[in-house]
C-alpha cells in the first residue's frame, strides 16, 4: 500500500511519531510516497526528521502558536489574531494539500494532527481515506477525563482536535494505557522508534531536560546557580545559538539532535520536561523518573495522565530539587512497556486491514 504523511510541525513529538510509523510501514512491505509538513516561522523542521525519513518532504504554511514575551507559554490572543490575518495563505495551503493528494495518489493519507488537513477533507472531499494519528485524540474518547479539575477547559482543545479529523475514516488515539474502542476512535500504544526500544538504560549522575520554549532556561540557570553540584543537560530548539551552550561547568544547553538526545536519555538519572507526550513516553519506557512543568493545557493533560500512572511529579516551575527527592520513590510501570511493545502489530492491522462499510 502507498501512504502519504501530513505532519504538524509544532514540537518534536509528531516528527518522531511519523518516523516510527514510517519504519513500521516499510518493514511490512509498504511505501511512503511523500511527506507534507506544516511550516511555522517560529519553528524549524529538525534535521533528524529530514535525514531519517528518506522521502521527499513538501512544506506548507500552517497555523501555529506564538510564544509569549517570556517565551514560556503560547501567546494565545496574539496567535489567534496573527493566524486570522494569514487566512488567505492558509487557503493556499489547503489547495496545495489537495493538489498533492491528487498528484501522489496514495492509498491512504495519515494525518499527524495537522489542522489544515481536516479542512482540506471538509472543503474538497478527497476520495483517499484519511486516518488521524495523535495522542490529542484521546481527549475525544468518551471515557477520557483529566485527573485534575481542568475538564471544563478542554472544550476549545477538543474543538480544534475535531477539526483536524474532519471526514476521517479512522482515528488512532495514542495513549499511556488501553481503552475500549468507540466509534471511529481506537486507543493505541504510543509510537516509539526502534532507537528507543533498543536502548539499554543505565542510571547516570545528571539530569536531562527538554524545553520547547527557551524562556524556561532562566529557571534552569537559576537552579544551577543555587545547586551547582547537580550536572544538567537540557535540549532546546532555540535559533541563532551554538550547538552546545556551556552555561557553567555543570549546565549545558544543546540544540535538539535526536541521536544525541536519546543517548543522554538512556544514561540520565532523571528527566525534566514541559510534558510533551512523546518524550514523556520515552522516559517512561526507559524507566526514568520525570519532572513535568506543563506550559499549556494540552501538556497539563499529559502531565496529569502520566502522574496518574506513576511516571513522575508535576510542578509549576523547574524545581530540580523536587525531582531529586522523587527519585527514591519512583517505581517503573511495567505494564506500560508491554503496551508500547504491542504497537507495531496493532498499527499495521489498523492501517492496512480491510475496512467495513461503516468505516
GROMACS .gro file of C-alpha atoms in nm:
model
  359
    1UNK     CA    1   0.000   0.000   0.000
    2UNK     CA    2   0.104   0.360  -0.058
    3UNK     CA    3   0.078   0.614   0.225
    4UNK     CA    4   0.104   0.993   0.233
    5UNK     CA    5   0.204   1.152   0.566
    6UNK     CA    6   0.092   1.501   0.668
    7UNK     CA    7   0.268   1.622   0.984
    8UNK     CA    8   0.202   1.916   1.212
    9UNK     CA    9   0.535   2.097   1.251
   10UNK     CA   10   0.493   2.214   1.612
   11UNK     CA   11   0.716   2.044   1.868
   12UNK     CA   12   0.916   1.722   1.844
   13UNK     CA   13   0.652   1.455   1.909
   14UNK     CA   14   0.468   1.448   1.575
   15UNK     CA   15   0.800   1.416   1.391
   16UNK     CA   16   0.921   1.120   1.599
   17UNK     CA   17   0.580   0.951   1.569
   18UNK     CA   18   0.598   0.986   1.191
   19UNK     CA   19   0.949   0.837   1.188
   20UNK     CA   20   0.842   0.540   1.399
   21UNK     CA   21   0.533   0.470   1.190
   22UNK     CA   22   0.719   0.506   0.861
   23UNK     CA   23   0.967   0.238   0.964
   24UNK     CA   24   0.686   0.005   1.071
   25UNK     CA   25   0.516   0.058   0.736
   26UNK     CA   26   0.835  -0.004   0.536
   27UNK     CA   27   0.928  -0.313   0.740
   28UNK     CA   28   0.594  -0.462   0.642
   29UNK     CA   29   0.646  -0.405   0.270
   30UNK     CA   30   0.453  -0.080   0.218
   31UNK     CA   31   0.561   0.259   0.081
   32UNK     CA   32   0.561   0.625   0.189
   33UNK     CA   33   0.502   0.827  -0.130
   34UNK     CA   34   0.552   1.170   0.023
   35UNK     CA   35   0.551   1.382   0.339
   36UNK     CA   36   0.382   1.719   0.383
   37UNK     CA   37   0.488   1.930   0.683
   38UNK     CA   38   0.308   2.235   0.819
   39UNK     CA   39   0.570   2.510   0.836
   40UNK     CA   40   0.600   2.772   1.108
   41UNK     CA   41   0.801   3.093   1.114
   42UNK     CA   42   0.891   3.040   1.478
   43UNK     CA   43   0.995   2.673   1.441
   44UNK     CA   44   1.218   2.483   1.206
   45UNK     CA   45   1.190   2.129   1.074
   46UNK     CA   46   1.451   1.936   1.275
   47UNK     CA   47   1.737   1.787   1.077
   48UNK     CA   48   1.690   1.444   1.237
   49UNK     CA   49   1.349   1.423   1.068
   50UNK     CA   50   1.467   1.510   0.719
   51UNK     CA   51   1.759   1.266   0.748
   52UNK     CA   52   1.562   0.969   0.880
   53UNK     CA   53   1.253   0.990   0.661
   54UNK     CA   54   1.443   0.944   0.333
   55UNK     CA   55   1.133   1.057   0.142
   56UNK     CA   56   1.062   1.382  -0.039
   57UNK     CA   57   0.928   1.645   0.202
   58UNK     CA   58   0.698   1.929   0.094
   59UNK     CA   59   0.633   2.227   0.323
   60UNK     CA   60   0.322   2.442   0.350
   61UNK     CA   61   0.220   2.736   0.571
   62UNK     CA   62   0.021   2.620   0.872
   63UNK     CA   63  -0.129   2.783   1.184
   64UNK     CA   64   0.094   2.790   1.491
   65UNK     CA   65   0.108   2.929   1.842
   66UNK     CA   66   0.344   3.218   1.908
   67UNK     CA   67   0.540   3.217   2.235
   68UNK     CA   68   0.467   3.485   2.494
   69UNK     CA   69   0.710   3.762   2.582
   70UNK     CA   70   0.870   3.534   2.842
   71UNK     CA   71   0.897   3.260   2.572
   72UNK     CA   72   0.748   3.002   2.807
   73UNK     CA   73   0.380   2.967   2.722
   74UNK     CA   74   0.193   3.027   2.396
   75UNK     CA   75   0.057   3.380   2.350
   76UNK     CA   76  -0.300   3.273   2.268
   77UNK     CA   77  -0.457   3.611   2.180
   78UNK     CA   78  -0.171   3.720   1.955
   79UNK     CA   79  -0.158   3.375   1.795
   80UNK     CA   80  -0.529   3.382   1.708
   81UNK     CA   81  -0.506   3.735   1.564
   82UNK     CA   82  -0.199   3.658   1.351
   83UNK     CA   83  -0.343   3.330   1.223
   84UNK     CA   84  -0.664   3.512   1.124
   85UNK     CA   85  -0.453   3.759   0.924
   86UNK     CA   86  -0.293   3.466   0.743
   87UNK     CA   87  -0.621   3.301   0.638
   88UNK     CA   88  -0.560   3.369   0.265
   89UNK     CA   89  -0.222   3.197   0.295
   90UNK     CA   90  -0.381   2.901   0.471
   91UNK     CA   91  -0.639   2.864   0.191
   92UNK     CA   92  -0.344   2.832  -0.045
   93UNK     CA   93  -0.207   2.558   0.181
   94UNK     CA   94  -0.541   2.374   0.173
   95UNK     CA   95  -0.537   2.383  -0.205
   96UNK     CA   96  -0.176   2.265  -0.201
   97UNK     CA   97  -0.259   1.967   0.022
   98UNK     CA   98  -0.547   1.868  -0.205
   99UNK     CA   99  -0.321   1.900  -0.511
  100UNK     CA  100  -0.052   1.678  -0.358
  101UNK     CA  101  -0.305   1.411  -0.265
  102UNK     CA  102  -0.414   1.401  -0.629
  103UNK     CA  103  -0.057   1.402  -0.762
  104UNK     CA  104   0.091   1.139  -0.530
  105UNK     CA  105  -0.213   0.908  -0.543
  106UNK     CA  106  -0.169   0.733  -0.208
  107UNK     CA  107  -0.398   0.453  -0.094
  108UNK     CA  108  -0.439   0.627   0.243
  109UNK     CA  109  -0.347   0.962   0.397
  110UNK     CA  110  -0.217   0.968   0.754
  111UNK     CA  111  -0.259   1.298   0.937
  112UNK     CA  112  -0.041   1.366   1.241
  113UNK     CA  113  -0.270   1.632   1.393
  114UNK     CA  114  -0.248   1.896   1.121
  115UNK     CA  115  -0.544   2.135   1.124
  116UNK     CA  116  -0.544   2.219   0.753
  117UNK     CA  117  -0.565   1.852   0.656
  118UNK     CA  118  -0.903   1.824   0.826
  119UNK     CA  119  -1.017   2.140   0.648
  120UNK     CA  120  -0.889   2.006   0.314
  121UNK     CA  121  -1.110   1.700   0.353
  122UNK     CA  122  -1.404   1.915   0.460
  123UNK     CA  123  -1.375   2.151   0.160
  124UNK     CA  124  -1.252   1.925  -0.121
  125UNK     CA  125  -1.365   1.579  -0.006
  126UNK     CA  126  -1.069   1.377  -0.144
  127UNK     CA  127  -1.164   1.016  -0.216
  128UNK     CA  128  -0.849   0.882  -0.046
  129UNK     CA  129  -0.932   0.755   0.308
  130UNK     CA  130  -0.798   0.972   0.591
  131UNK     CA  131  -0.652   0.823   0.911
  132UNK     CA  132  -0.565   1.052   1.201
  133UNK     CA  133  -0.286   0.969   1.448
  134UNK     CA  134  -0.205   1.157   1.770
  135UNK     CA  135  -0.236   1.149   2.146
  136UNK     CA  136  -0.469   1.450   2.141
  137UNK     CA  137  -0.746   1.228   2.003
  138UNK     CA  138  -0.777   1.062   2.344
  139UNK     CA  139  -0.949   1.387   2.452
  140UNK     CA  140  -1.239   1.289   2.223
  141UNK     CA  141  -1.281   0.946   2.383
  142UNK     CA  142  -1.597   0.938   2.600
  143UNK     CA  143  -1.404   0.776   2.886
  144UNK     CA  144  -1.133   1.041   2.889
  145UNK     CA  145  -1.114   1.267   3.189
  146UNK     CA  146  -0.807   1.452   3.303
  147UNK     CA  147  -0.714   1.364   3.660
  148UNK     CA  148  -0.743   1.726   3.770
  149UNK     CA  149  -1.006   1.999   3.758
  150UNK     CA  150  -0.945   2.114   3.401
  151UNK     CA  151  -1.201   1.903   3.213
  152UNK     CA  152  -1.422   2.209   3.153
  153UNK     CA  153  -1.125   2.389   2.993
  154UNK     CA  154  -1.086   2.121   2.728
  155UNK     CA  155  -1.370   2.247   2.508
  156UNK     CA  156  -1.150   2.459   2.280
  157UNK     CA  157  -0.885   2.188   2.256
  158UNK     CA  158  -1.149   1.927   2.171
  159UNK     CA  159  -1.296   2.159   1.906
  160UNK     CA  160  -0.953   2.207   1.747
  161UNK     CA  161  -0.892   1.832   1.759
  162UNK     CA  162  -1.223   1.757   1.588
  163UNK     CA  163  -1.132   1.995   1.303
  164UNK     CA  164  -0.805   1.810   1.241
  165UNK     CA  165  -1.004   1.487   1.199
  166UNK     CA  166  -1.294   1.608   0.983
  167UNK     CA  167  -1.404   1.331   0.744
  168UNK     CA  168  -1.153   1.084   0.892
  169UNK     CA  169  -1.235   0.717   0.838
  170UNK     CA  170  -1.039   0.611   1.144
  171UNK     CA  171  -0.880   0.787   1.442
  172UNK     CA  172  -0.587   0.623   1.621
  173UNK     CA  173  -0.553   0.785   1.963
  174UNK     CA  174  -0.212   0.735   2.122
  175UNK     CA  175  -0.242   0.673   2.495
  176UNK     CA  176  -0.036   0.584   2.802
  177UNK     CA  177  -0.277   0.296   2.866
  178UNK     CA  178  -0.551   0.099   2.680
  179UNK     CA  179  -0.917   0.199   2.650
  180UNK     CA  180  -1.216   0.045   2.474
  181UNK     CA  181  -1.277   0.129   2.107
  182UNK     CA  182  -1.563   0.371   2.047
  183UNK     CA  183  -1.692   0.463   1.701
  184UNK     CA  184  -1.403   0.576   1.481
  185UNK     CA  185  -1.171   0.616   1.778
  186UNK     CA  186  -0.933   0.331   1.857
  187UNK     CA  187  -0.696   0.383   2.151
  188UNK     CA  188  -0.349   0.256   2.058
  189UNK     CA  189   0.000   0.243   2.214
  190UNK     CA  190   0.250   0.529   2.180
  191UNK     CA  191   0.469   0.527   1.868
  192UNK     CA  192   0.827   0.495   1.987
  193UNK     CA  193   1.111   0.444   1.744
  194UNK     CA  194   1.343   0.146   1.723
  195UNK     CA  195   1.627   0.356   1.860
  196UNK     CA  196   1.433   0.398   2.185
  197UNK     CA  197   1.314   0.037   2.206
  198UNK     CA  198   1.670  -0.092   2.160
  199UNK     CA  199   1.833   0.128   2.425
  200UNK     CA  200   1.981  -0.032   2.737
  201UNK     CA  201   1.922   0.232   3.006
  202UNK     CA  202   2.160   0.295   3.295
  203UNK     CA  203   2.132   0.546   3.578
  204UNK     CA  204   2.390   0.822   3.541
  205UNK     CA  205   2.471   1.122   3.757
  206UNK     CA  206   2.299   1.402   3.561
  207UNK     CA  207   1.952   1.541   3.500
  208UNK     CA  208   1.834   1.552   3.138
  209UNK     CA  209   1.577   1.802   3.016
  210UNK     CA  210   1.388   1.922   2.709
  211UNK     CA  211   1.220   2.262   2.677
  212UNK     CA  212   1.018   2.363   2.371
  213UNK     CA  213   1.024   2.734   2.458
  214UNK     CA  214   1.361   2.879   2.557
  215UNK     CA  215   1.218   3.112   2.824
  216UNK     CA  216   1.233   2.826   3.074
  217UNK     CA  217   1.613   2.842   3.054
  218UNK     CA  218   1.611   3.124   3.310
  219UNK     CA  219   1.457   2.897   3.574
  220UNK     CA  220   1.708   2.624   3.498
  221UNK     CA  221   2.005   2.861   3.515
  222UNK     CA  222   1.876   2.998   3.847
  223UNK     CA  223   1.859   2.648   3.991
  224UNK     CA  224   2.208   2.572   3.864
  225UNK     CA  225   2.345   2.877   4.047
  226UNK     CA  226   2.185   2.761   4.373
  227UNK     CA  227   2.284   2.394   4.329
  228UNK     CA  228   2.599   2.393   4.116
  229UNK     CA  229   2.688   2.037   4.217
  230UNK     CA  230   2.399   1.884   4.014
  231UNK     CA  231   2.505   1.818   3.649
  232UNK     CA  232   2.232   1.904   3.396
  233UNK     CA  233   2.194   1.876   3.018
  234UNK     CA  234   1.896   2.045   2.853
  235UNK     CA  235   1.789   2.034   2.488
  236UNK     CA  236   1.606   2.315   2.308
  237UNK     CA  237   1.538   2.437   1.952
  238UNK     CA  238   1.640   2.800   2.003
  239UNK     CA  239   1.758   2.968   1.685
  240UNK     CA  240   2.088   3.154   1.646
  241UNK     CA  241   2.280   2.976   1.922
  242UNK     CA  242   2.572   2.734   1.926
  243UNK     CA  243   2.513   2.362   1.902
  244UNK     CA  244   2.615   2.344   2.269
  245UNK     CA  245   2.599   2.641   2.506
  246UNK     CA  246   2.818   2.592   2.815
  247UNK     CA  247   2.639   2.794   3.082
  248UNK     CA  248   2.853   2.660   3.368
  249UNK     CA  249   3.070   2.355   3.437
  250UNK     CA  250   2.751   2.164   3.533
  251UNK     CA  251   2.491   2.308   3.290
  252UNK     CA  252   2.480   2.276   2.913
  253UNK     CA  253   2.209   2.361   2.661
  254UNK     CA  254   2.214   2.158   2.338
  255UNK     CA  255   2.037   2.223   2.008
  256UNK     CA  256   1.790   1.937   1.964
  257UNK     CA  257   1.969   1.646   1.799
  258UNK     CA  258   1.770   1.328   1.827
  259UNK     CA  259   2.052   1.074   1.830
  260UNK     CA  260   2.237   1.276   2.092
  261UNK     CA  261   1.917   1.329   2.292
  262UNK     CA  262   1.842   0.955   2.311
  263UNK     CA  263   2.196   0.875   2.427
  264UNK     CA  264   2.160   1.131   2.704
  265UNK     CA  265   1.813   0.996   2.786
  266UNK     CA  266   1.937   0.639   2.824
  267UNK     CA  267   2.212   0.742   3.066
  268UNK     CA  268   2.046   1.013   3.276
  269UNK     CA  269   1.941   0.992   3.640
  270UNK     CA  270   1.601   1.154   3.575
  271UNK     CA  271   1.421   1.366   3.316
  272UNK     CA  272   1.268   1.716   3.332
  273UNK     CA  273   1.032   1.839   3.060
  274UNK     CA  274   0.741   2.065   2.967
  275UNK     CA  275   0.537   1.740   2.936
  276UNK     CA  276   0.525   1.679   2.564
  277UNK     CA  277   0.364   1.337   2.516
  278UNK     CA  278   0.642   1.175   2.314
  279UNK     CA  279   0.940   1.244   2.536
  280UNK     CA  280   0.739   1.152   2.847
  281UNK     CA  281   0.669   0.814   2.684
  282UNK     CA  282   1.037   0.769   2.601
  283UNK     CA  283   1.137   0.841   2.960
  284UNK     CA  284   0.869   0.603   3.092
  285UNK     CA  285   0.982   0.326   2.857
  286UNK     CA  286   1.340   0.369   2.983
  287UNK     CA  287   1.223   0.379   3.348
  288UNK     CA  288   1.335   0.736   3.415
  289UNK     CA  289   1.164   0.942   3.688
  290UNK     CA  290   1.008   1.256   3.538
  291UNK     CA  291   0.951   1.617   3.644
  292UNK     CA  292   0.676   1.773   3.429
  293UNK     CA  293   0.629   2.151   3.400
  294UNK     CA  294   0.340   2.196   3.155
  295UNK     CA  295   0.338   2.518   2.952
  296UNK     CA  296  -0.020   2.492   2.824
  297UNK     CA  297  -0.344   2.296   2.861
  298UNK     CA  298  -0.252   2.001   2.640
  299UNK     CA  299   0.073   1.948   2.830
  300UNK     CA  300  -0.118   1.981   3.157
  301UNK     CA  301  -0.340   1.692   3.045
  302UNK     CA  302  -0.033   1.485   2.951
  303UNK     CA  303   0.129   1.558   3.284
  304UNK     CA  304  -0.178   1.467   3.489
  305UNK     CA  305  -0.227   1.145   3.293
  306UNK     CA  306   0.138   1.044   3.333
  307UNK     CA  307   0.137   1.129   3.705
  308UNK     CA  308  -0.181   0.919   3.744
  309UNK     CA  309   0.009   0.607   3.636
  310UNK     CA  310   0.316   0.687   3.846
  311UNK     CA  311   0.553   0.831   3.585
  312UNK     CA  312   0.657   1.135   3.784
  313UNK     CA  313   0.559   1.461   3.950
  314UNK     CA  314   0.408   1.786   3.823
  315UNK     CA  315   0.536   2.131   3.921
  316UNK     CA  316   0.476   2.490   3.816
  317UNK     CA  317   0.848   2.553   3.761
  318UNK     CA  318   1.166   2.355   3.701
  319UNK     CA  319   1.230   2.270   4.065
  320UNK     CA  320   1.503   2.009   4.019
  321UNK     CA  321   1.525   1.958   4.396
  322UNK     CA  322   1.172   1.811   4.399
  323UNK     CA  323   1.270   1.576   4.117
  324UNK     CA  324   1.572   1.455   4.312
  325UNK     CA  325   1.351   1.392   4.616
  326UNK     CA  326   1.109   1.192   4.399
  327UNK     CA  327   1.375   0.956   4.257
  328UNK     CA  328   1.387   0.719   4.559
  329UNK     CA  329   1.006   0.691   4.550
  330UNK     CA  330   0.981   0.611   4.179
  331UNK     CA  331   0.859   0.266   4.064
  332UNK     CA  332   0.866   0.183   3.689
  333UNK     CA  333   0.533   0.094   3.527
  334UNK     CA  334   0.595  -0.249   3.372
  335UNK     CA  335   0.253  -0.258   3.202
  336UNK     CA  336   0.349   0.049   3.001
  337UNK     CA  337   0.648  -0.122   2.843
  338UNK     CA  338   0.446  -0.423   2.723
  339UNK     CA  339   0.175  -0.185   2.592
  340UNK     CA  340   0.433   0.002   2.382
  341UNK     CA  341   0.586  -0.325   2.255
  342UNK     CA  342   0.249  -0.426   2.108
  343UNK     CA  343   0.230  -0.115   1.885
  344UNK     CA  344   0.354  -0.249   1.552
  345UNK     CA  345   0.106  -0.534   1.523
  346UNK     CA  346  -0.183  -0.303   1.614
  347UNK     CA  347  -0.085  -0.025   1.373
  348UNK     CA  348  -0.018  -0.245   1.072
  349UNK     CA  349  -0.351  -0.422   1.123
  350UNK     CA  350  -0.542  -0.093   1.150
  351UNK     CA  351  -0.365   0.083   0.861
  352UNK     CA  352  -0.370  -0.197   0.607
  353UNK     CA  353  -0.670  -0.407   0.705
  354UNK     CA  354  -0.991  -0.426   0.505
  355UNK     CA  355  -1.247  -0.183   0.644
  356UNK     CA  356  -1.616  -0.248   0.650
  357UNK     CA  357  -1.871  -0.007   0.503
  358UNK     CA  358  -1.934   0.156   0.840
  359UNK     CA  359  -1.578   0.293   0.828
   0.00000   0.00000   0.00000
